[in-house]
Tab-separated table of C-alpha atoms in Angstrom:
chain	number	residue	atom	x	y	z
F	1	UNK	CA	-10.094	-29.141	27.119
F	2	UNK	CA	-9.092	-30.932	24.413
F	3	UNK	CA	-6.110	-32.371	25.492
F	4	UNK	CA	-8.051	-34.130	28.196
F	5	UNK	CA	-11.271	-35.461	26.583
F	6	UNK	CA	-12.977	-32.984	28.321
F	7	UNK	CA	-15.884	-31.174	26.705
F	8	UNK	CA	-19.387	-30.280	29.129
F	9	UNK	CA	-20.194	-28.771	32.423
F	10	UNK	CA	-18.194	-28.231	35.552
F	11	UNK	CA	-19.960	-30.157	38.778
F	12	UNK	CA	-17.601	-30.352	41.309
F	13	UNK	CA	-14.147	-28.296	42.284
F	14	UNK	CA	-11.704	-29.194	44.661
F	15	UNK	CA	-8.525	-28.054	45.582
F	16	UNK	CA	-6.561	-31.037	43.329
F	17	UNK	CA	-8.899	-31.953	40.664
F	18	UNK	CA	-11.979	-30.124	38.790
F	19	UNK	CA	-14.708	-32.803	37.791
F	20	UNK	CA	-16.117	-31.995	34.266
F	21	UNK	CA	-19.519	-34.345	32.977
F	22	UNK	CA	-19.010	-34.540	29.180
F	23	UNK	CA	-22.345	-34.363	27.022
F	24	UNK	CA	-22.051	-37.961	26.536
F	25	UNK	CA	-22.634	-38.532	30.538
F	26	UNK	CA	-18.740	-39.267	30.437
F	27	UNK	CA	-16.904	-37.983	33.733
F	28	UNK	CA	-13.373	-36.285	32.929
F	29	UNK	CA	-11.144	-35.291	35.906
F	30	UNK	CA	-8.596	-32.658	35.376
F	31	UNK	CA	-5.648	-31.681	37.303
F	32	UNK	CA	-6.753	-28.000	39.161
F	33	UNK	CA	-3.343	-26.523	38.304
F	34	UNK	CA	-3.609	-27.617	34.563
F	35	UNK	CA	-6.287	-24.554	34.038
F	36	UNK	CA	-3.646	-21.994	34.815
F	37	UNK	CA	-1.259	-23.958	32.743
F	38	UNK	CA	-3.333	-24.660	29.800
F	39	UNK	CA	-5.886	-23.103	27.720
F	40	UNK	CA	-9.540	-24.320	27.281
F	41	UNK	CA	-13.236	-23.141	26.081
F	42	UNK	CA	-15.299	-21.588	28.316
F	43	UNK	CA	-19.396	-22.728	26.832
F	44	UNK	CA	-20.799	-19.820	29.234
F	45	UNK	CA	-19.795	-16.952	27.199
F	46	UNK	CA	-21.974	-18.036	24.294
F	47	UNK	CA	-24.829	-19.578	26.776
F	48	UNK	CA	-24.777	-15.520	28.233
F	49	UNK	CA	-25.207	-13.773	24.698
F	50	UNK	CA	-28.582	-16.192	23.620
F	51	UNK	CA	-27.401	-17.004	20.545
F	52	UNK	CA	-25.765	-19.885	19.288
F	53	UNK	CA	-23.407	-19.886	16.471
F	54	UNK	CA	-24.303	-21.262	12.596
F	55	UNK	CA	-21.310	-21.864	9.970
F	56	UNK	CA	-22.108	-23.984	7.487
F	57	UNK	CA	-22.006	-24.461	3.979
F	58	UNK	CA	-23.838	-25.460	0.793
F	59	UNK	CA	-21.408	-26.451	-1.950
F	60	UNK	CA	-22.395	-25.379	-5.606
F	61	UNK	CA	-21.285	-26.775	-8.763
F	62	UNK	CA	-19.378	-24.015	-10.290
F	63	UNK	CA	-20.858	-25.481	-14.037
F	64	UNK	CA	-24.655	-24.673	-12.922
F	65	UNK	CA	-23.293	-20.411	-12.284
F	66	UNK	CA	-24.974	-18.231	-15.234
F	67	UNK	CA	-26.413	-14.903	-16.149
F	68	UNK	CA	-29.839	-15.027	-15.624
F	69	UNK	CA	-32.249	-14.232	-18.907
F	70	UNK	CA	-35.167	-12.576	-19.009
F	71	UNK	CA	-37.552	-15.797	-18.567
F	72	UNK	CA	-35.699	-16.622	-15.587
F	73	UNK	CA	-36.163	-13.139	-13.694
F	74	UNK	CA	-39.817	-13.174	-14.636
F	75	UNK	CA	-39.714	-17.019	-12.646
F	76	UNK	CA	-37.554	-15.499	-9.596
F	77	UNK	CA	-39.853	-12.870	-9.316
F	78	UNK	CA	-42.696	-15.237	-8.286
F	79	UNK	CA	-41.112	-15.574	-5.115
F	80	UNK	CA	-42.339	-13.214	-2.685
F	81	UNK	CA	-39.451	-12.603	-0.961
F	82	UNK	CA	-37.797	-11.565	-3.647
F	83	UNK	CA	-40.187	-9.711	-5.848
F	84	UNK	CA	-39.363	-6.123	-4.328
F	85	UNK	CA	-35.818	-7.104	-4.625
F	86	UNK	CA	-35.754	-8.174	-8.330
F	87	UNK	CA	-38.095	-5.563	-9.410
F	88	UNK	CA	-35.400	-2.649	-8.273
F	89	UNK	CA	-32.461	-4.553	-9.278
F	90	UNK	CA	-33.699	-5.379	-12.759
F	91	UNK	CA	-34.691	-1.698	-12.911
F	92	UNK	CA	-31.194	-0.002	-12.071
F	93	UNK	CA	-29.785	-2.656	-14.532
F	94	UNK	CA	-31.800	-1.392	-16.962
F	95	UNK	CA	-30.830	2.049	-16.605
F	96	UNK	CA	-27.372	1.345	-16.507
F	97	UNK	CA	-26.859	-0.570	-19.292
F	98	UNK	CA	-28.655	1.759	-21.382
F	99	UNK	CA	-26.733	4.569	-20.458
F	100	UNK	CA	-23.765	2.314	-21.717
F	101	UNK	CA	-24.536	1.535	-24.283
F	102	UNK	CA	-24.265	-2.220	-23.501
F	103	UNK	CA	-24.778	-4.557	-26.384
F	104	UNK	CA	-27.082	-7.035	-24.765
F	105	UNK	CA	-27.092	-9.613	-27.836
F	106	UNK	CA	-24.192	-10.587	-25.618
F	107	UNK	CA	-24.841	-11.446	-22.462
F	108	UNK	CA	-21.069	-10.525	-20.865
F	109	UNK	CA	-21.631	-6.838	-21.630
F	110	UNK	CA	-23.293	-4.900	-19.472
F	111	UNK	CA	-24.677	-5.520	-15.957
F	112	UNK	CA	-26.731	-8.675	-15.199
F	113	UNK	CA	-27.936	-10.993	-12.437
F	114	UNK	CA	-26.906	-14.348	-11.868
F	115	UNK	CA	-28.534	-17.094	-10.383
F	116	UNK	CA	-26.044	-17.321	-7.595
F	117	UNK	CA	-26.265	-13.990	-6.523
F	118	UNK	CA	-30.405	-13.920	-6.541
F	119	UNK	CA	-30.170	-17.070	-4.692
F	120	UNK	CA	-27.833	-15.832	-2.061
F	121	UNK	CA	-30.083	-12.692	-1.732
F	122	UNK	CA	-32.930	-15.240	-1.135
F	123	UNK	CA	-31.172	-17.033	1.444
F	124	UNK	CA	-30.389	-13.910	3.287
F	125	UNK	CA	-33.889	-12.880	3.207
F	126	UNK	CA	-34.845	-15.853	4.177
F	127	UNK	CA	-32.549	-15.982	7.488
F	128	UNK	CA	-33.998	-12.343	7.983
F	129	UNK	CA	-37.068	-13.145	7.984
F	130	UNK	CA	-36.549	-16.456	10.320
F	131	UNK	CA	-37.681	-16.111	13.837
F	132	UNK	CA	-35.152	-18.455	15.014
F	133	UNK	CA	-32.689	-16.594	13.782
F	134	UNK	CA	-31.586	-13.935	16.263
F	135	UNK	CA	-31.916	-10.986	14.279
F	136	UNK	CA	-29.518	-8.623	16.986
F	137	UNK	CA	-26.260	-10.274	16.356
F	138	UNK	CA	-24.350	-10.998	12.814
F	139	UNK	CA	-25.821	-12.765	10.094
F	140	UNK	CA	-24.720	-12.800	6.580
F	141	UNK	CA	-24.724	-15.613	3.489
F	142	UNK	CA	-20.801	-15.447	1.788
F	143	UNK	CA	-19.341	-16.853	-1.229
F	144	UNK	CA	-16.040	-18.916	-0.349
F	145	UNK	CA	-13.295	-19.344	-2.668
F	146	UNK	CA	-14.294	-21.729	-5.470
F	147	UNK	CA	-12.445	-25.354	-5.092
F	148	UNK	CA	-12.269	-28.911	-6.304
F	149	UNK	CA	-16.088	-29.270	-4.284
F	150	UNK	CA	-17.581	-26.201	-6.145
F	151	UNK	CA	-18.462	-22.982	-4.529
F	152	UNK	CA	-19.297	-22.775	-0.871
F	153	UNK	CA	-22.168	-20.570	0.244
F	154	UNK	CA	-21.620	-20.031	3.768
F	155	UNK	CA	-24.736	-19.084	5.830
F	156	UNK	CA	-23.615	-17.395	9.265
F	157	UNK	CA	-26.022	-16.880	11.989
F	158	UNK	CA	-26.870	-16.965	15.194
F	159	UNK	CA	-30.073	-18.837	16.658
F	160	UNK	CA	-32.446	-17.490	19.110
F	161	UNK	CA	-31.660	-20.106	21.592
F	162	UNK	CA	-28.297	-21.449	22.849
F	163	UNK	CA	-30.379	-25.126	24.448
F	164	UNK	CA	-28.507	-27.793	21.814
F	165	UNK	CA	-31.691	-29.894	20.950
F	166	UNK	CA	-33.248	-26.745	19.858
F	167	UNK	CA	-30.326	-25.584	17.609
F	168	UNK	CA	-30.017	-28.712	15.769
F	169	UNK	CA	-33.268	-28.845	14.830
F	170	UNK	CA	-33.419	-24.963	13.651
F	171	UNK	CA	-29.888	-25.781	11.977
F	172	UNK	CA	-31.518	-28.727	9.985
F	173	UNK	CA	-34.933	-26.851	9.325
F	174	UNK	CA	-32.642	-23.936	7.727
F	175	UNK	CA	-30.506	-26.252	5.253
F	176	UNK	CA	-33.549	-28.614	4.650
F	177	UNK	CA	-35.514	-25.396	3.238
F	178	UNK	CA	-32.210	-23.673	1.627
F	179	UNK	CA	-31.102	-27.102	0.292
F	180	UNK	CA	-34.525	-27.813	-1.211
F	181	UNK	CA	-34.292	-24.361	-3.087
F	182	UNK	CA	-31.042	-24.281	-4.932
F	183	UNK	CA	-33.076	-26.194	-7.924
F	184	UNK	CA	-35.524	-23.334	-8.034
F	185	UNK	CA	-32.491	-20.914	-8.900
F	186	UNK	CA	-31.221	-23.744	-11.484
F	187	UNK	CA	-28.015	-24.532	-9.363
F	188	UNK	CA	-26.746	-27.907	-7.937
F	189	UNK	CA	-25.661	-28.928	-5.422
F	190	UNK	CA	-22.173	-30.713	-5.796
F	191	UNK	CA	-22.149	-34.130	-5.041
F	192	UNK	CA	-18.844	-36.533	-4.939
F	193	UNK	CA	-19.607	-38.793	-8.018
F	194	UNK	CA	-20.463	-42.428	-6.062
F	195	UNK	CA	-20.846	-46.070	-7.490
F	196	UNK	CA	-24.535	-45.532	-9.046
F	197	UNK	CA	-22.855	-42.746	-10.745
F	198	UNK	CA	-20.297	-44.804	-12.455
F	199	UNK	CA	-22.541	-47.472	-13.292
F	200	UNK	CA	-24.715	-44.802	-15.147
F	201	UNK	CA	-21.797	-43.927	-17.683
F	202	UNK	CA	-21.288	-47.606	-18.179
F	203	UNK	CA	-24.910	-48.171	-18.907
């Protein structure tokens, strides 16, 4: 309950007041009647279902978003996960462009892939293939609407576990991995410019 500064378990409940201990060992007491009156987040649902929820995003730079040539799909392809994937893709491209016609001295004709979209396939693989990832409930990687930060890639997922030390660290273990990948794909990540940044262009 927001309102109240009240976020944790329920230990005691009396007639007048409901005690709730906060994670941070804080006590919050709440009026009884004000849980009829108000609304508030019940933790048990999602401590029931054994998954905890994921939703967070790596932001692109929109500049570092291009077709990918031919040297590039050869390099993606040495990535196991993705070899099967690249193989059929670059395959039914194939076929499709030559039944086109597509004049491929120019790379916006046609059909081709783009580093984006074989990296998002790679991160989805990649959660799939996680097994701290609860594979029984939704999980999917989604491209936000471009902004003033880049383009978001949202990964949404659920862990295998719903304790919150345990989540963290599968959390952080996902982004460190995904995070040190995006230069593999040649994207960036975006990055507010900062003070060394400045003093670079001086320089």
């Amino acid at each position: 309950m927001d309102r109240f500064g009240a976020d944790g378990d329920v230990i005691d409940i009396s007639l007048s007041t409901i005690k709730v201990q906060n994670w941070d060992k804080t006590i919050s007491m709440i009026p009884t009647y004000m849980f009829t009156a108000d609304s508030f987040k019940n933790w048990r649902g999602m401590e029931e279902s054994g998954g905890r929820r994921v939703k967070r995003a790596i932001n692109l730079k929109i500049a570092s978003v291009r077709f990918c040539d031919r040297e590039m799909v050869n390099r993606f392809s040495k990535i196991q996960m993705l070899s099967d994937y690249l193989k059929e893709k670059d395959r039914d491209i194939e076929m499709y462009n030559q039944e086109s016609n597509a004049d491929k001295s120019y790379p916006i004709n046609g059909r081709h892939l783009t580093n984006l979209g074989v990296f998002r396939e790679y991160a989805t693989r990649y959660l799939r293939n996680n097994e701290h990832c609860n594979q029984n409930m939704t999980m999917m990687v989604r491209q936000l609407a471009p902004g003033v930060e880049g383009i978001p890639v949202e990964m949404y997922f659920f862990t295998s576990t719903t304790n919150w030390v345990e989540y963290e660290g599968i959390q952080a273990d996902v982004f460190d991995h995904l995070l040190a990948s995006v230069g593999l794909f040649d994207l960036e990540v975006f990055e507010k410019p900062t003070g060394t940044d400045f003093q670079k262009l001086v320089n």
